[in-house]
mmCIF file of C-alpha atoms in Angstrom:
data_model
loop_
_atom_site.group_PDB
_atom_site.id
_atom_site.type_symbol
_atom_site.label_atom_id
_atom_site.label_comp_id
_atom_site.label_asym_id
_atom_site.label_seq_id
_atom_site.Cartn_x
_atom_site.Cartn_y
_atom_site.Cartn_z
ATOM 1 C CA MET A 1403 -0.060 -0.008 -0.017
ATOM 2 C CA LYS A 1404 1.409 3.347 -1.002
ATOM 3 C CA ILE A 1405 0.826 6.379 1.412
ATOM 4 C CA PHE A 1406 0.847 9.879 0.061
ATOM 5 C CA THR A 1407 1.373 12.462 2.782
ATOM 6 C CA VAL A 1408 0.679 16.304 2.686
ATOM 7 C CA GLY A 1409 2.310 18.609 5.064
ATOM 8 C CA VAL A 1410 0.312 21.721 6.005
ATOM 9 C CA GLY A 1411 1.772 24.275 8.217
ATOM 10 C CA SER A 1412 5.035 26.207 8.901
ATOM 11 C CA ARG A 1413 8.418 24.583 8.926
ATOM 12 C CA SER A 1414 9.796 26.939 11.355
ATOM 13 C CA GLY A 1415 6.808 26.887 13.669
ATOM 14 C CA GLU A 1416 3.947 29.178 14.344
ATOM 15 C CA LEU A 1417 1.923 30.272 17.403
ATOM 16 C CA ILE A 1418 -1.411 28.394 17.874
ATOM 17 C CA PRO A 1419 -4.344 31.014 17.853
ATOM 18 C CA GLU A 1420 -7.240 30.964 20.210
ATOM 19 C CA TYR A 1421 -10.671 31.929 18.721
ATOM 20 C CA ASP A 1422 -13.771 33.346 20.374
ATOM 21 C CA GLU A 1423 -17.385 32.130 19.354
ATOM 22 C CA GLN A 1424 -17.434 34.620 16.345
ATOM 23 C CA GLY A 1425 -14.201 33.168 15.068
ATOM 24 C CA LYS A 1426 -11.975 36.131 15.931
ATOM 25 C CA VAL A 1427 -8.552 35.479 17.269
ATOM 26 C CA THR A 1428 -8.441 36.388 21.039
ATOM 27 C CA GLY A 1429 -5.025 35.313 21.741
ATOM 28 C CA TYR A 1430 -2.645 32.388 21.553
ATOM 29 C CA VAL A 1431 -2.305 29.183 23.380
ATOM 30 C CA LYS A 1432 0.196 29.075 26.379
ATOM 31 C CA ASP A 1433 1.569 26.184 28.314
ATOM 32 C CA PRO A 1434 1.055 25.872 32.157
ATOM 33 C CA ASP A 1435 4.228 27.938 32.667
ATOM 34 C CA GLY A 1436 2.719 30.754 30.701
ATOM 35 C CA LYS A 1437 5.009 30.339 27.753
ATOM 36 C CA TYR A 1438 3.517 30.435 24.143
ATOM 37 C CA VAL A 1439 3.055 27.083 22.433
ATOM 38 C CA THR A 1440 4.175 26.832 18.817
ATOM 39 C CA SER A 1441 3.165 24.126 16.276
ATOM 40 C CA ARG A 1442 5.861 23.052 13.761
ATOM 41 C CA LEU A 1443 5.339 20.899 10.605
ATOM 42 C CA GLY A 1444 6.999 17.403 10.993
ATOM 43 C CA GLU A 1445 8.052 17.209 7.426
ATOM 44 C CA GLU A 1446 10.810 14.677 8.162
ATOM 45 C CA THR A 1447 8.332 12.136 9.636
ATOM 46 C CA LEU A 1448 5.783 12.614 6.740
ATOM 47 C CA ALA A 1449 8.481 12.408 4.135
ATOM 48 C CA GLU A 1450 9.913 9.093 5.705
ATOM 49 C CA ILE A 1451 6.316 7.555 5.794
ATOM 50 C CA ALA A 1452 5.931 8.400 2.143
ATOM 51 C CA ARG A 1453 9.358 6.987 1.288
ATOM 52 C CA ARG A 1454 8.986 3.663 3.098
ATOM 53 C CA THR A 1455 5.529 2.852 1.536
ATOM 54 C CA GLY A 1456 6.625 4.031 -2.049
ATOM 55 C CA GLY A 1457 4.323 6.946 -1.982
ATOM 56 C CA ASP A 1458 5.205 10.596 -2.067
ATOM 57 C CA PHE A 1459 5.298 13.698 0.233
ATOM 58 C CA PHE A 1460 3.698 17.101 -0.982
ATOM 59 C CA HIS A 1461 4.027 20.337 0.882
ATOM 60 C CA ALA A 1462 1.029 22.630 1.029
ATOM 61 C CA ASP A 1463 1.437 26.438 1.759
ATOM 62 C CA ALA A 1464 -0.515 29.530 1.142
ATOM 63 C CA LYS A 1465 0.639 29.861 -2.518
ATOM 64 C CA ARG A 1466 0.252 26.303 -3.592
ATOM 65 C CA PHE A 1467 -1.876 23.746 -1.884
ATOM 66 C CA GLY A 1468 -0.242 20.640 -3.323
ATOM 67 C CA VAL A 1469 -3.513 19.350 -4.714
ATOM 68 C CA ASP A 1470 -2.385 19.443 -8.345
ATOM 69 C CA GLU A 1471 0.843 17.407 -7.426
ATOM 70 C CA ALA A 1472 -1.222 14.839 -5.332
ATOM 71 C CA ALA A 1473 -3.762 14.431 -8.026
ATOM 72 C CA HIS A 1474 -1.058 13.828 -10.700
ATOM 73 C CA ALA A 1475 0.749 11.122 -8.488
ATOM 74 C CA LEU A 1476 -2.590 9.405 -7.857
ATOM 75 C CA ALA A 1477 -3.626 9.540 -11.566
ATOM 76 C CA GLY A 1478 -0.352 7.822 -12.334
ATOM 77 C CA LEU A 1479 -1.226 4.603 -10.164
ATOM 78 C CA LYS A 1480 -1.909 1.426 -12.002
ATOM 79 C CA ARG A 1481 -5.686 0.945 -12.506
ATOM 80 C CA THR A 1482 -5.575 -2.181 -10.308
ATOM 81 C CA GLU A 1483 -4.060 -0.330 -7.327
ATOM 82 C CA ASN A 1484 -6.436 2.594 -7.734
ATOM 83 C CA GLU A 1485 -9.554 0.398 -7.935
ATOM 84 C CA ALA A 1486 -8.849 -2.421 -5.588
ATOM 85 C CA ARG A 1487 -11.822 -4.178 -4.196
ATOM 86 C CA LEU A 1488 -12.635 -7.147 -1.942
ATOM 87 C CA VAL A 1489 -14.054 -10.331 -3.491
ATOM 88 C CA ARG A 1490 -15.326 -13.127 -1.475
ATOM 89 C CA GLU A 1491 -15.260 -16.646 -2.748
ATOM 90 C CA TYR A 1492 -17.340 -19.434 -1.033
ATOM 91 C CA ASP A 1493 -16.466 -23.096 -1.020
ATOM 92 C CA GLU A 1494 -19.153 -25.427 -2.298
ATOM 93 C CA VAL A 1495 -19.580 -28.227 0.191
ATOM 94 C CA PHE A 1496 -23.127 -29.358 -0.474
ATOM 95 C CA GLU A 1497 -21.867 -31.860 -3.214
ATOM 96 C CA ALA A 1498 -20.671 -34.360 -0.578
ATOM 97 C CA LEU A 1499 -24.265 -34.570 0.821
ATOM 98 C CA LEU A 1500 -25.983 -34.865 -2.589
ATOM 99 C CA GLY A 1501 -25.146 -38.568 -3.111
ATOM 100 C CA PRO A 1502 -26.422 -39.951 0.319
ATOM 101 C CA ALA A 1503 -29.613 -37.685 0.063
ATOM 102 C CA PHE A 1504 -30.303 -39.036 -3.364
ATOM 103 C CA LEU A 1505 -29.890 -42.698 -2.246
ATOM 104 C CA LEU A 1506 -32.240 -42.103 0.712
ATOM 105 C CA LEU A 1507 -34.844 -40.687 -1.690
ATOM 106 C CA VAL A 1508 -34.504 -43.874 -3.962
ATOM 107 C CA LEU A 1509 -34.870 -46.089 -0.936
ATOM 108 C CA GLU A 1510 -37.927 -44.269 0.330
ATOM 109 C CA ALA A 1511 -39.624 -44.599 -3.064
ATOM 110 C CA CYS A 1512 -38.820 -48.333 -3.124
ATOM 111 C CA MET A 1513 -40.320 -49.033 0.203
ATOM 112 C CA SER A 1514 -43.782 -50.605 0.399
ATOM 113 C CA GLU A 1515 -46.693 -48.588 1.607
ATOM 114 C CA ARG A 1516 -48.261 -51.619 3.054
ATOM 115 C CA ARG A 1517 -47.747 -52.637 6.817
ATOM 116 C CA ARG A 1518 -46.713 -55.989 7.661
ATOM 117 C CA PRO A 1519 -49.350 -58.117 9.460
ATOM 118 C CA ARG A 1520 -48.880 -58.329 13.172
ATOM 119 C CA PRO A 1521 -49.197 -61.751 14.789
ATOM 120 C CA ALA A 1522 -52.429 -62.082 16.665
ATOM 121 C CA GLU A 1523 -52.353 -61.391 20.221
ATOM 122 C CA GLY A 1524 -52.485 -64.430 22.488
ATOM 123 C CA LYS A 1525 -51.141 -66.690 19.918
ATOM 124 C CA THR A 1526 -47.818 -68.159 20.364
ATOM 125 C CA ALA A 1527 -45.946 -70.123 17.844
#
């Protein structure tokens, strides 16, 4: 399975904004010590994941989102890889029971419908 990764964010690290209910920035996230928390793109990790699986890594920034490159890479996949599906195959096991069932049907058809006469009660031979 090939994994294609897209890195979104700053390579150098950016402050993490906090928003109010209207979506306006009210400040930035701080740790328990009161220091600002930054978020940095782990580009090396994403590139390593893509490399190990035979995929590719794309970087998205404000100027180019990496969508065109990712779409081009996905279009280059073999059709079988791109349209893989699960197919279930069942084993037919009823054939082993077909012969004995047929034999029982033939025996049942050959059996007489008459009952055997019972010996009379009280008579002993």
